[in-house]
Amino acid sequence: MEDFYVTIPYGLAVLGGGVAGYVKRGSAASLAAGAGFGGALLLAGALSAWAFARGGGGAGSVFATVLQAVCAVALTIVMGIRYVKTRKIMPAGLIATISALVLLFYVYKISTGGNKVYVPVSVE
């Protein structure tokens, strides 16, 4: 599975959570964090998909991988600390858990060499 199949939905969930926090509680900090991290993850997912469509590798792919991992680490740590302090599953516990799982996926992708380039086999 390619990383952008995980990153784009993850980015949409983070962005949606920030918007939901703003709508429900009026939290501008939630909106800013959700928009910042969600936007960064969506950018990383788009860059990764673009690099994959162009044959994989390159600076765009490396930048996307680093950005994905940094966002997942930051969200895991920040929301994990927030969960420990508040003991509230929503949103801190949920985002910390999802981010930790996504981080494990990114570590797996990095350790196996990233997205693989599939060369079509011609029938001749």
XYZ file of C-alpha atoms in Angstrom:
124
model
C 0.000 0.000 0.000
C 1.336 3.427 -0.914
C 1.651 6.039 1.808
C -0.651 8.596 0.187
C -3.573 6.185 0.601
C -3.139 6.695 4.358
C -1.894 10.288 4.422
C -4.758 11.943 2.537
C -7.582 10.477 4.702
C -5.468 11.127 7.826
C -4.995 14.757 6.776
C -8.726 15.133 6.094
C -9.545 13.679 9.528
C -7.131 16.061 11.279
C -8.475 19.026 9.306
C -12.062 17.969 10.005
C -11.298 17.590 13.708
C -9.912 21.117 13.850
C -12.996 22.520 12.131
C -15.277 20.479 14.419
C -13.441 21.796 17.494
C -13.943 25.342 16.274
C -17.627 24.857 15.450
C -18.452 22.987 18.664
C -16.354 24.917 21.196
C -15.298 28.051 19.328
C -11.645 27.038 19.740
C -9.483 29.064 17.375
C -6.455 27.049 18.551
C -8.165 23.826 17.453
C -8.951 25.343 14.070
C -5.380 26.601 13.609
C -3.795 23.301 14.645
C -6.221 21.255 12.559
C -5.757 23.463 9.520
C -1.986 23.554 9.932
C -1.400 19.855 10.466
C -4.235 18.756 8.176
C -3.027 21.060 5.405
C 0.554 19.860 5.809
C -0.575 16.228 5.648
C -2.724 16.871 2.581
C 0.232 18.610 0.918
C 2.489 15.653 1.789
C -0.078 13.187 0.450
C -0.451 15.137 -2.796
C 3.336 15.369 -3.218
C 3.706 11.660 -2.571
C 0.963 10.800 -5.079
C 2.507 13.167 -7.638
C 5.973 11.655 -7.184
C 4.503 8.145 -7.449
C 2.650 9.045 -10.659
C 5.896 10.387 -12.120
C 7.769 7.175 -11.435
C 8.592 7.489 -7.728
C 11.587 8.861 -5.887
C 12.956 12.353 -6.176
C 12.974 15.334 -3.849
C 9.164 15.523 -3.691
C 8.911 11.987 -2.400
C 11.602 12.491 0.250
C 10.053 15.795 1.390
C 6.595 14.175 1.586
C 7.902 11.263 3.648
C 9.700 13.544 6.095
C 6.684 15.864 6.410
C 4.333 12.927 7.023
C 6.533 11.470 9.728
C 7.128 14.835 11.453
C 3.389 15.596 11.565
C 2.576 12.130 12.927
C 5.285 12.389 15.618
C 4.156 15.872 16.663
C 0.483 14.901 16.851
C 1.263 11.687 18.751
C 3.326 13.536 21.350
C 1.143 16.639 21.744
C -2.169 14.818 21.838
C -0.708 12.011 23.952
C 0.394 14.527 26.582
C -3.007 16.194 26.395
C -4.732 12.833 26.876
C -2.578 12.004 29.910
C -3.477 15.363 31.477
C -7.222 15.324 30.728
C -8.028 11.586 30.379
C -10.518 12.547 27.639
C -10.804 10.104 24.765
C -12.230 12.756 22.449
C -10.323 14.306 20.811
C -6.907 13.857 22.446
C -6.939 10.091 22.985
C -8.377 9.345 19.558
C -5.956 11.571 17.636
C -2.978 10.335 19.687
C -3.904 6.708 18.962
C -4.553 7.254 15.253
C -1.351 9.287 14.931
C 0.691 6.580 16.669
C -0.722 3.915 14.329
C -0.066 6.073 11.276
C 3.456 6.750 12.560
C 4.077 2.996 12.746
C 2.941 2.725 9.134
C 5.318 5.525 8.087
C 8.213 3.878 9.912
C 7.395 0.654 8.084
C 7.289 2.476 4.726
C 10.608 4.227 5.416
C 12.265 0.984 6.532
C 11.135 -0.843 3.384
C 12.307 1.879 1.006
C 9.154 3.953 0.541
C 6.685 3.683 -2.290
C 7.653 1.122 -4.877
C 7.581 1.926 -8.563
C 5.637 -0.631 -10.522
C 6.849 -1.158 -14.056
C 4.116 -2.469 -16.315
C 4.946 -5.679 -18.108
C 4.391 -5.476 -21.816
C 2.840 -8.432 -23.555
C 5.003 -9.061 -26.582
